[in-house]
Coordinates of C-alpha atoms and ligand atoms in Angstrom, one line a residue:
X220 CA 0.0 0.0 0.0
X221 CA 2.8 2.4 0.9
X222 CA 4.5 1.9 -2.4
X223 CA 1.2 2.2 -4.3
X224 CA 0.3 5.4 -2.4
X225 CA 3.7 7.0 -3.0
X226 CA 3.7 6.0 -6.7
X227 CA 0.3 7.3 -7.3
X228 CA 0.6 10.6 -5.5
X229 CA 4.2 11.4 -6.4
X230 CA 3.6 10.8 -10.1
X231 CA 2.7 14.4 -10.8
X232 CA 6.0 15.5 -9.3
X233 CA 8.3 13.3 -11.3
X234 CA 10.1 16.3 -12.7
X235 CA 10.9 17.7 -9.3
X236 CA 12.0 14.3 -8.1
X237 CA 14.5 14.1 -11.0
X238 CA 15.8 17.5 -10.0
X239 CA 16.2 16.4 -6.4
X240 CA 18.1 13.3 -7.3
X241 CA 20.4 15.2 -9.6
X242 CA 21.1 17.8 -7.0
X243 CA 21.7 15.2 -4.3
X244 CA 24.1 13.5 -6.7
X245 CA 26.1 16.7 -7.2
X246 CA 26.2 17.5 -3.5
X247 CA 27.3 14.0 -2.6
X248 CA 30.0 13.8 -5.2
X249 CA 31.3 17.2 -4.1
X250 CA 31.4 16.1 -0.5
X251 CA 33.3 12.9 -1.6
X252 CA 35.9 15.0 -3.5
X253 CA 36.8 17.2 -0.5
X254 CA 38.8 14.7 1.7
X255 CA 40.9 13.6 -1.2
X256 CA 41.7 17.2 -2.2
X257 CA 42.5 17.8 1.4
X258 CA 44.9 14.8 1.3
X259 CA 46.6 16.3 -1.7
X260 CA 47.2 19.6 0.1
X261 CA 48.8 17.8 3.0
X262 CA 50.9 15.3 1.1
X263 CA 52.0 17.6 -1.8
X264 CA 51.6 21.1 -0.3
X265 CA 52.2 21.0 3.5
X266 CA 54.8 18.3 3.5
X267 CA 56.9 19.8 0.7
X268 CA 56.1 23.5 1.8
X269 CA 54.6 24.4 -1.7
X270 CA 52.4 27.4 -0.8
X271 CA 51.3 27.9 -4.4
X272 CA 49.9 24.3 -4.5
X273 CA 48.1 24.8 -1.2
X274 CA 46.4 28.0 -2.5
X275 CA 45.5 26.4 -5.8
X276 CA 44.0 23.2 -4.4
X277 CA 42.6 25.2 -1.5
X278 CA 40.6 27.4 -3.9
X279 CA 39.4 24.4 -5.8
X280 CA 38.2 23.0 -2.5
X281 CA 36.3 26.3 -1.8
X282 CA 34.6 26.1 -5.1
X283 CA 33.6 22.5 -4.6
X284 CA 32.2 23.3 -1.1
X285 CA 30.3 26.2 -2.5
X286 CA 28.8 23.8 -5.1
X287 CA 28.0 21.3 -2.5
X288 CA 26.3 23.9 -0.2
X289 CA 24.1 25.3 -3.0
X290 CA 23.2 21.8 -4.3
X291 CA 22.2 20.4 -1.0
X292 CA 20.2 23.4 0.1
X293 CA 18.3 23.4 -3.2
X294 CA 17.8 19.6 -2.9
X295 CA 16.3 20.0 0.6
X296 CA 14.2 22.9 -0.6
X297 CA 12.7 20.9 -3.5
X298 CA 12.5 17.8 -1.3
X299 CA 10.4 19.6 1.3
X300 CA 8.2 21.2 -1.3
X301 CA 7.5 17.9 -3.1
X302 CA 6.8 16.1 0.2
X303 CA 4.4 18.8 1.4
X304 CA 2.6 18.9 -2.0
X305 CA 2.3 15.2 -1.7
X306 CA 0.7 15.5 1.7
X307 CA -1.6 18.2 0.6
X308 CA -2.9 16.1 -2.4
X309 CA -3.3 13.0 -0.2
X310 CA -5.3 14.9 2.4
X311 CA -7.6 16.4 -0.2
X312 CA -8.3 13.0 -1.8
X313 CA -9.1 11.6 1.6
X314 CA -11.4 14.5 2.4
X315 CA -13.2 14.1 -0.9
X316 CA -13.6 10.4 -0.3
X317 CA -14.9 10.9 3.2
X318 CA -17.4 13.5 1.9
X319 CA -18.8 10.9 -0.4
X320 CA -19.4 8.4 2.4
X321 CA -22.9 7.5 3.5
X322 CA -23.8 7.2 7.2
X323 CA -22.9 3.5 6.9
X324 CA -19.2 4.1 6.1
X325 CA -19.0 7.0 8.6
X326 CA -20.1 4.8 11.5
X327 CA -17.7 2.1 10.3
X328 CA -14.6 4.2 10.6
X329 CA -15.8 6.7 13.2
X330 CA -15.0 10.3 13.2
X331 CA -11.9 10.2 15.5
X332 CA -10.2 7.6 13.4
X333 CA -11.0 9.5 10.2
X334 CA -9.4 12.6 11.7
X335 CA -6.3 10.8 12.8
X336 CA -6.0 9.2 9.4
X337 CA -6.2 12.4 7.6
X338 CA -3.8 14.3 9.8
X339 CA -1.3 12.1 11.7
X340 CA -1.2 9.2 9.3
X341 CA -0.8 11.4 6.3
X342 CA 2.0 13.2 8.2
X343 CA 3.9 9.9 8.7
X344 CA 3.9 9.1 5.0
X345 CA 4.7 12.7 4.2
X346 CA 7.6 12.6 6.6
X347 CA 8.9 9.4 5.0
X348 CA 8.8 11.0 1.6
X349 CA 10.7 14.0 3.0
X350 CA 13.4 11.9 4.6
X351 CA 13.7 9.9 1.4
X352 CA 14.3 13.0 -0.6
X353 CA 16.8 14.6 1.8
X354 CA 18.7 11.6 3.2
X355 CA 17.8 8.3 1.6
X356 CA 18.7 9.4 -2.0
X357 CA 22.2 10.4 -0.7
X358 CA 23.0 7.3 1.3
X359 CA 23.7 4.8 -1.5
X360 CA 25.7 7.3 -3.5
X361 CA 27.8 8.2 -0.5
X362 CA 28.3 4.6 0.6
X363 CA 29.5 3.3 -2.8
X364 CA 31.4 6.5 -3.5
X365 CA 33.0 6.5 0.0
X366 CA 34.1 2.9 -0.4
X367 CA 35.6 3.5 -3.8
X368 CA 37.4 6.7 -2.6
X369 CA 38.7 5.0 0.5
X370 CA 40.1 2.1 -1.5
X371 CA 41.8 4.6 -3.8
X372 CA 43.5 6.1 -0.8
X373 CA 44.7 2.9 0.8
X374 CA 43.8 -0.7 0.1
X375 CA 45.7 -2.0 3.1
X376 CA 43.1 -0.7 5.6
X377 CA 40.1 -2.0 3.7
X378 CA 39.5 -4.7 6.2
X379 CA 38.5 -2.0 8.7
X380 CA 35.6 -1.1 6.4
X381 CA 34.7 -4.7 6.2
X382 CA 34.5 -4.9 10.0
X383 CA 32.9 -1.5 10.8
X384 CA 30.1 -1.6 8.3
X385 CA 28.5 -4.9 9.3
X386 CA 29.0 -4.0 12.9
X387 CA 27.1 -0.8 12.6
X388 CA 24.4 -2.2 10.3
X389 CA 23.9 -5.2 12.7
X390 CA 23.5 -3.0 15.8
X391 CA 21.1 -0.6 14.0
X392 CA 19.1 -3.6 12.8
X393 CA 18.8 -4.8 16.3
X394 CA 17.6 -1.5 17.7
X395 CA 15.1 -1.0 14.8
X396 CA 13.6 -4.4 15.2
X397 CA 12.7 -3.4 18.7
X398 CA 11.1 -0.1 17.5
X399 CA 8.8 -1.4 14.8
X400 CA 6.2 -3.1 17.0
X401 CA 6.2 0.0 19.3
X402 CA 5.5 2.2 16.4
X403 CA 2.5 0.1 15.3
X404 CA 1.1 0.3 18.8
X405 CA 1.7 4.1 18.9
X406 CA -0.6 4.7 15.9
X407 CA -3.5 2.7 17.5
X408 CA -3.0 4.6 20.8
X409 CA -3.1 8.0 19.1
X410 CA -6.5 6.9 17.7
X411 CA -7.6 6.0 21.2
X412 CA -6.6 9.2 22.8
X413 CA -8.4 11.1 20.0
X414 CA -11.5 9.1 20.6
X415 CA -11.6 9.6 24.3
X416 CA -10.9 13.3 24.0
X417 CA -13.6 13.9 21.3
X418 CA -16.2 12.0 23.3
X419 CA -15.5 14.0 26.4
X420 CA -15.6 17.3 24.6
X421 CA -18.8 16.5 22.8
X422 CA -20.5 15.3 26.1
X423 CA -19.0 17.8 28.4
X424 CA -22.3 19.1 29.7
X425 CA -23.6 15.7 30.4
X426 CA -20.3 14.8 32.2
X427 CA -20.7 17.8 34.4
X428 CA -24.3 17.2 35.2
X429 CA -23.7 13.6 36.1
X430 CA -20.4 14.3 38.0
X431 CA -18.6 11.9 35.7
X432 CA -15.5 14.1 35.4
X433 CA -13.3 12.2 37.8
X434 CA -14.1 9.0 36.0
X435 CA -13.6 10.5 32.6
X436 CA -10.4 12.1 33.8
X437 CA -9.1 8.7 34.8
X438 CA -10.1 7.3 31.4
X439 CA -8.2 10.0 29.7
X440 CA -5.2 9.5 32.0
X441 CA -5.1 5.8 31.2
X442 CA -5.2 6.5 27.4
X443 CA -2.6 9.2 27.9
X444 CA -0.4 6.9 30.0
X445 CA -0.5 4.2 27.5
X446 CA 0.6 6.5 24.7
X447 CA 3.3 7.8 26.9
X448 CA 4.6 4.3 27.7
X449 CA 4.8 3.3 24.1
X450 CA 6.4 6.6 23.1
X451 CA 8.9 6.2 25.9
X452 CA 9.8 2.7 24.6
X453 CA 10.4 4.2 21.2
X454 CA 12.3 7.1 22.7
X455 CA 14.6 4.9 24.8
X456 CA 15.6 2.9 21.8
X457 CA 16.1 6.1 19.8
X458 CA 18.2 7.5 22.6
X459 CA 20.3 4.3 22.7
X460 CA 20.9 4.5 19.0
X461 CA 23.1 7.6 19.0
X462 CA 25.6 6.4 21.6
X463 CA 25.9 3.1 19.8
X464 CA 26.5 4.8 16.5
X465 CA 29.0 7.2 18.1
X466 CA 30.8 4.4 19.9
X467 CA 31.3 2.4 16.7
X468 CA 32.2 5.5 14.8
X469 CA 34.9 6.5 17.3
X470 CA 36.2 3.0 17.7
X471 CA 36.6 2.8 13.9
X472 CA 38.4 6.2 13.9
X473 CA 40.8 5.0 16.6
X474 CA 41.4 1.8 14.7
X475 CA 42.1 3.8 11.5
X476 CA 44.6 6.0 13.4
X477 CA 46.2 3.1 15.1
X478 CA 46.7 0.8 12.1
X479 CA 47.2 3.7 9.7
X480 CA 49.9 5.1 12.0
X481 CA 51.8 1.8 11.8
X482 CA 51.5 1.9 8.1
X483 CA 52.9 5.4 7.9
X484 CA 55.7 4.3 10.2
X485 CA 56.6 1.6 7.7
X486 CA 56.2 4.1 4.8
X487 CA 53.4 2.3 3.0
X488 CA 50.9 5.2 3.6
X489 CA 51.1 9.0 3.6
X490 CA 49.7 11.3 6.3
X491 CA 47.2 13.0 3.9
X492 CA 45.9 9.7 2.8
X493 CA 45.3 8.7 6.4
X494 CA 43.2 11.8 7.1
X495 CA 41.2 11.3 3.9
X496 CA 40.7 7.6 4.8
X497 CA 39.4 8.7 8.2
X498 CA 36.9 11.0 6.7
X499 CA 35.7 8.4 4.1
X500 CA 35.2 5.9 6.8
X501 CA 33.1 8.3 8.8
X502 CA 31.1 9.2 5.6
X503 CA 30.5 5.5 4.9
X504 CA 29.2 4.9 8.4
X505 CA 27.1 8.1 8.2
X506 CA 25.5 6.9 5.0
X507 CA 24.5 3.7 6.8
X508 CA 23.0 5.8 9.6
X509 CA 21.1 8.0 7.2
X510 CA 19.7 5.0 5.5
X511 CA 18.6 3.4 8.7
X512 CA 17.0 6.6 9.9
X513 CA 14.8 6.6 6.8
X514 CA 14.2 2.9 7.1
X515 CA 13.1 3.3 10.7
X516 CA 10.2 5.3 9.4
X517 CA 9.2 2.8 6.8
X518 CA 7.2 0.5 9.2
X519 CA 5.4 3.3 10.8
X520 CA 4.6 4.9 7.4
X521 CA 3.5 1.5 6.1
X522 CA 1.0 1.2 9.0
X523 CA -0.2 4.7 8.2
X524 CA -0.4 4.0 4.5
X525 CA -2.6 0.9 5.1
X526 CA -4.9 3.0 7.3
X527 CA -5.1 5.7 4.6
X528 CA -5.6 3.1 1.9
X529 CA -8.5 1.6 3.8
X530 CA -10.3 4.9 3.4
X531 CA -9.4 5.4 -0.2
X532 CA -10.5 2.0 -1.2
X533 CA -13.8 2.1 0.6
X534 CA -16.6 3.0 -1.7
X535 CA -19.7 4.6 -0.5
X536 CA -22.5 2.1 -0.2
X537 CA -24.8 4.7 -1.6
X538 CA -23.6 4.6 -5.2
X539 CA -24.6 7.6 -7.3
X540 CA -25.9 6.5 -10.7
X541 CA -23.5 7.0 -13.7
X542 CA -25.9 9.2 -15.6
X543 CA -28.5 10.4 -13.1
X544 CA -31.9 11.4 -14.2
X545 CA -32.4 15.1 -13.7
X546 CA -35.7 15.8 -15.4
X547 CA -38.9 14.5 -14.1
X548 CA -42.3 16.1 -14.3
X549 CA -44.4 15.0 -11.4
X550 CA -44.0 17.3 -8.4
X551 CA -42.5 15.9 -5.3
X552 CA -44.4 12.7 -4.9
X553 CA -42.7 10.2 -2.6
X554 CA -43.5 6.5 -2.7
X555 CA -42.3 3.5 -0.8
X556 CA -42.8 0.1 -2.4
X557 CA -42.2 -3.0 -0.3
X558 CA -39.3 -1.3 1.5
X559 CA -37.2 -3.2 3.9
X560 CA -34.1 -1.8 5.7
X561 CA -31.6 -3.5 8.0
X562 CA -28.8 -1.6 9.7
X563 CA -25.3 -3.0 8.9
X564 CA -24.4 -5.6 11.5
X565 CA -28.0 -5.9 12.8
X566 CA -29.7 -9.2 12.5
X567 CA -33.3 -8.0 12.2
X568 CA -34.7 -5.4 9.8
X569 CA -35.6 -2.0 11.3
X570 CA -38.3 -1.4 8.6
X571 CA -40.5 -4.1 7.0
X572 CA -43.0 -4.1 4.2
X573 CA -43.3 -0.3 4.0
X574 CA -45.8 0.7 1.3
X575 CA -47.0 4.3 1.3
X576 CA -47.4 7.3 -0.9
X577 CA -46.9 10.9 0.1
X578 CA -48.6 13.1 -2.4
X579 CA -47.7 16.6 -3.5
X580 CA -49.8 19.3 -1.8
X581 CA -50.6 17.0 1.1
X582 CA -49.2 16.6 4.5
X583 CA -48.2 13.1 5.5
X584 CA -47.5 12.6 9.2
X585 CA -45.6 9.7 10.6
X586 CA -46.2 8.8 14.2
X587 CA -44.9 5.9 16.4
X588 CA -43.2 5.1 19.6
X589 CA -39.4 5.9 20.0
X590 CA -37.3 3.4 18.1
X591 CA -40.2 2.5 15.7
X592 CA -38.0 3.5 12.8
X593 CA -39.3 6.9 11.9
X594 CA -36.0 8.6 11.4
X595 CA -34.7 5.6 9.4
X596 CA -37.7 5.8 7.1
X597 CA -37.1 9.5 6.5
X598 CA -33.4 8.9 5.9
X599 CA -34.2 6.7 2.9
X600 CA -35.6 9.5 0.9
X601 CA -32.5 11.7 0.6
X602 CA -30.4 8.4 0.4
X603 CA -28.6 8.8 3.6
X604 CA -29.0 5.1 3.4
X605 CA -30.3 2.9 0.6
X606 CA -33.2 0.5 1.3
X607 CA -31.9 -3.1 1.6
X608 CA -34.8 -4.2 -0.5
X609 CA -37.8 -2.6 -2.2
X610 CA -37.7 0.8 -3.8
X611 CA -38.1 4.4 -2.8
X612 CA -39.5 6.6 -5.5
X613 CA -39.4 10.3 -5.8
X614 CA -41.5 11.8 -8.6
X615 CA -42.0 8.3 -9.8
X616 CA -38.3 7.6 -10.3
X617 CA -36.2 5.3 -8.1
X618 CA -34.0 7.5 -6.0
X619 CA -31.0 5.3 -6.9
X620 CA -31.4 6.5 -10.5
X621 CA -31.8 10.2 -9.8
X622 CA -28.8 12.5 -10.0
X623 CA -27.9 13.0 -6.3
X624 CA -27.5 16.8 -6.6
X625 CA -30.9 17.0 -8.3
X626 CA -32.5 14.8 -5.6
X627 CA -31.0 16.9 -2.8
X628 CA -32.0 20.2 -4.4
X629 CA -35.6 19.0 -4.2
X630 CA -35.5 18.1 -0.5
X631 CA -35.6 20.4 2.5
X632 CA -34.5 18.2 5.4
X633 CA -34.8 19.2 9.0
X634 CA -33.0 16.4 10.9
X635 CA -34.0 15.3 14.4
X636 CA -30.8 16.6 15.8
X637 CA -30.4 19.8 13.9
X638 CA -26.9 20.8 13.3
X639 CA -25.8 24.4 12.7
X640 CA -22.3 25.3 11.4
X641 CA -19.8 27.8 12.8
X642 CA -20.6 31.2 11.3
X643 CA -23.6 33.5 11.5
X644 CA -27.3 33.1 11.3
X645 CA -27.1 34.3 7.7
X646 CA -24.3 31.9 6.7
X647 CA -26.3 29.0 8.1
X648 CA -29.4 30.0 6.1
X649 CA -27.3 30.2 3.0
X650 CA -26.6 26.5 3.3
X651 CA -30.2 26.2 2.2
X652 CA -29.8 28.7 -0.7
X653 CA -26.4 30.2 -1.4
X654 CA -27.7 33.4 -3.1
X655 CA -30.5 34.1 -0.6
X656 CA -31.3 37.8 -0.1
X657 CA -31.8 39.4 3.3
X658 CA -35.5 39.7 2.6
X659 CA -35.8 36.0 1.8
X660 CA -33.9 35.2 4.9
X661 CA -36.3 37.3 7.1
X662 CA -39.3 35.7 5.4
X663 CA -38.0 32.2 6.1
X664 CA -37.2 33.1 9.7
X665 CA -40.7 34.6 10.1
X666 CA -42.4 31.4 8.9
X667 CA -40.2 29.4 11.1
X668 CA -41.2 31.6 14.1
X669 CA -37.6 32.6 14.5
X670 CA -37.8 36.2 13.5
X671 CA -38.4 37.5 17.0
X672 CA -35.3 36.0 18.7
X673 CA -33.0 36.8 15.7
X674 CA -34.2 40.4 15.8
X675 CA -33.5 40.5 19.5
X676 CA -29.9 39.5 19.0
X677 CA -27.8 42.7 18.6
X678 CA -26.1 41.5 15.4
X679 CA -29.4 40.3 13.8
X680 CA -28.6 38.1 10.8
X681 CA -24.9 38.4 11.5
X682 CA -25.3 37.0 15.0
X683 CA -22.5 34.4 15.5
X684 CA -23.4 30.7 15.7
X685 CA -20.9 28.4 17.4
X686 CA -20.0 25.0 16.0
X687 CA -23.0 22.7 16.2
X688 CA -25.2 25.7 17.2
X689 CA -24.5 25.3 20.9
X690 CA -24.9 29.0 21.6
X691 CA -28.6 29.0 20.9
X692 CA -31.3 27.1 22.7
X693 CA -32.6 23.7 21.5
X694 CA -35.8 25.2 20.3
X695 CA -34.1 28.1 18.6
X696 CA -31.8 25.7 16.9
X697 CA -34.8 23.7 15.6
X698 CA -36.4 26.9 14.2
X699 CA -33.2 28.0 12.5
X700 CA -32.8 24.7 10.8
X701 CA -36.5 24.8 9.7
X702 CA -35.8 28.3 8.2
X703 CA -32.7 26.8 6.5
X704 CA -34.9 24.2 4.9
X705 CA -37.7 26.7 4.0
X706 CA -35.4 29.1 2.3
X707 CA -34.7 26.8 -0.6
X708 CA -38.5 26.3 -1.2
X709 CA -38.1 22.6 -2.0
X710 CA -40.7 20.2 -3.4
X711 CA -40.3 17.8 -0.5
X712 CA -40.2 18.8 3.1
X713 CA -38.9 16.3 5.6
X714 CA -39.4 17.4 9.3
X715 CA -38.0 14.8 11.6
X716 CA -39.5 15.5 15.0
X717 CA -38.8 19.2 14.3
X718 CA -41.4 20.6 16.5
X719 CA -40.6 18.7 19.7
X720 CA -38.7 21.4 21.4
X721 CA -41.4 24.1 20.7
X722 CA -44.2 25.0 23.1
X723 CA -47.7 24.2 21.9
X724 CA -48.4 27.8 20.9
X725 CA -45.3 28.2 18.8
X726 CA -45.9 24.8 17.3
X727 CA -49.4 25.8 16.2
X728 CA -48.3 29.1 14.8
X729 CA -45.4 27.6 12.9
X730 CA -47.6 24.9 11.3
X731 CA -50.2 27.4 10.1
X732 CA -47.5 29.7 8.6
X733 CA -46.0 26.6 7.1
X734 CA -49.3 25.4 5.6
X735 CA -49.5 28.7 3.6
X736 CA -46.2 28.2 1.8
X737 CA -46.3 24.4 1.3
X738 CA -49.6 24.1 -0.6
X739 CA -47.8 22.7 -3.6
X740 CA -45.2 20.7 -1.8
X741 CA -45.0 17.2 -0.3
X742 CA -44.7 17.6 3.4
X743 CA -43.6 14.7 5.6
X744 CA -43.8 15.3 9.3
X745 CA -42.4 13.0 11.9
X746 CA -44.0 13.9 15.3
X747 CA -44.7 12.6 18.7
X748 CA -47.6 14.9 19.6
X749 CA -51.0 14.1 18.3
X750 CA -51.9 17.8 18.3
X751 CA -49.1 18.4 15.8
X752 CA -50.4 16.0 13.2
X753 CA -54.1 15.8 13.9
X754 CA -55.0 17.8 10.7
X755 CA -52.6 16.0 8.4
X756 CA -54.1 14.6 5.2
X757 CA -52.7 11.3 5.9
X758 CA -51.2 9.8 9.1
X759 CA -49.0 6.8 9.0
X760 CA -48.7 4.8 12.2
X761 CA -45.5 3.0 12.6
X762 CA -44.9 0.3 15.1
X763 CA -41.7 -1.6 15.5
X764 CA -40.7 -1.0 11.9
X765 CA -44.1 -1.9 10.3
X766 CA -47.0 0.3 9.1
X767 CA -50.0 -0.6 11.3
X768 CA -52.3 2.0 10.0
X769 CA -52.8 4.7 7.4
X770 CA -55.5 7.2 7.3
X771 CA -56.9 10.5 8.7
X772 CA -57.2 11.2 12.4
X773 CA -60.8 10.2 12.5
X774 CA -60.3 7.1 10.4
X775 CA -57.5 5.9 12.5
X776 CA -59.5 6.4 15.7
X777 CA -61.9 3.9 14.3
X778 CA -59.5 1.4 12.9
X779 CA -56.1 1.5 14.4
X780 CA -55.6 0.2 17.9
X781 CA -52.0 1.5 18.2
X782 CA -53.1 5.0 17.2
X783 CA -55.9 4.9 19.8
X784 CA -53.4 4.0 22.4
X785 CA -51.1 6.9 21.5
X786 CA -54.1 9.3 21.6
X787 CA -55.3 8.0 24.9
X788 CA -51.9 8.2 26.5
X789 CA -51.5 11.8 25.5
X790 CA -55.0 12.8 26.6
X791 CA -54.2 11.3 30.0
X792 CA -51.1 13.4 30.2
X793 CA -53.1 16.5 29.2
X794 CA -55.9 16.0 31.7
X795 CA -54.3 14.8 34.9
X796 CA -56.3 12.9 37.4
Ligands
LIG1060 C1 -35.1 2.6 14.7 C2 -32.0 1.3 15.3 C3 -32.5 1.8 16.6 C4 -33.9 1.5 16.6 C5 -34.3 1.5 15.2 C6 -30.2 5.7 13.7 C7 -30.0 4.2 14.0 C8 -31.0 3.4 14.5 N1 -30.9 2.0 14.8 C9 -29.7 1.4 14.5 O1 -29.5 0.2 14.7 N2 -28.6 2.2 14.0 C10 -28.7 3.6 13.7 O2 -27.8 4.2 13.3 O3 -33.1 1.5 14.4 O4 -34.4 3.8 14.9 P1 -35.0 5.3 14.5 O5 -35.4 5.2 13.1 O6 -34.0 6.3 14.8 O7 -36.3 5.4 15.4 P2 -37.2 6.6 15.6 O8 -36.8 7.8 14.8 O9 -38.6 6.2 15.3 O10 -37.1 7.0 17.1 P3 -37.2 8.4 17.9 O11 -36.6 8.1 19.2 O12 -36.5 9.4 17.1 O13 -38.7 8.7 18.0 O14 -34.3 0.3 17.2 O15 -31.9 1.0 17.7
LIG1061 MG1 -36.1 9.6 15.3

């Protein structure tokens, strides 16, 4: 997955990558030239006292260093740029994919995990790309080049390379093999901490009310401690790595000086060659270290790449049609034919044998006890879910065949838990209709019985709304989301329990104002209160996922036992004693 991901998302940057490799090559070759030039200065200049030679070679060295500096700075610059661009592209693909997910895929991954995947996991892969461009590309060139140059200086000491390289490689391999499992664990634990934190933030009011803070604090502490533990394990091995590398490096240097010194004594090696040899050995060992640093990241990035790939390869279960139908003539009729729906992972269907028609210009009410499946039924119309069997038709066309944008533009949905976005009252209303004028907004607010309280707010339409709409009351939130649906004047209105937080008077006023503007539309109202739906043209009684009665209020009083029970229970509540 890692390779596939890199190949796919780096493909647009092939040119840049070629430039990076070329620059790194130049920089590495330059840095390999320096020690041998230095050796020349010592052996031919310093030893013989030839100042001219020192100046000449010295200026060549300066030029080479300048070359090297420029090349490696530009290589890092392009490397960083490419890696960041790669990360940006990847994040935007993930975002687009997630946006296409239906509620089914959302609940499969869960929001916290989706967030970690799109931030931390992408960062891991991006970091690997960055390290590869800046370090990994250099390592093999430096290693091979270093060995060749070292051998050119002196063949007699080559056994030192043969000992030092495997020693270093071996000990690094040992350390890294300890780090990999820890990295794997780390990613999972970051997910956990994210989940705990999100849940606590979302439920902070409930936590306070139920004095669950101490318990939740402990829960967070545990997750935090677990992440700390695994990070510490990684950190300890990482910390051990440097001393080990330095030890081997220094031992190798001592050995070069020791054995090289003997060879100089016997006259089989020159002083300059010894210094050059020393530098080459350090360069070779450094290249191994750079390679391992990059390789350390591979397992972690691979875990992350798998997690990212999982998102990218999950297709939404609500598949949009290839060529969606966008032109239909009947206005807003919604029909359910033999619809059955089962939630993923559930054994029993939540909805069974649903057959009903909601006609344009009529109000269809859906009533039933909690958990009867009302919300689920309504969700099938805008395709938040697809029916597991049977068909849902809008304007006589199967919703699966309609162009999704067309379908949604026909529907004004007020969900059971209305959600408002960070911004202002006006920006939230514009979700319903992007080019809405102020007059249109006030009209929608007026019908939704929200005009009064918006007018009372000092900023009016520009009053700020917090994320989720938590700075307005539940009933105000409901009315604002009703206004948001009204402003687009859709053909189909879906009100899922949208009047529950309103007092009876406001409820009645809202419904009569609504009736005036929805004469042509199909209105589907989910409600709990009989008073809200009494006058509906058609009332559908839902019990445990099945339709047990359809008719008007008076018809149902005659024929539907469940309806009678609901009515009686509410009358009892209204007239106590
Ligand atoms: C009907 C189950 C739920 C209930 C039944 C949303 C949802 C519901 N269910 C799931 O298994 N997974 C889900 O994601 O489906 O639920 P509903 O349609 O939400 O019921 P309702 O709208 O009639 O209830 P209420 O309380 O809003 O009046 O058994 O467990
Ligand atoms: Mg519901």
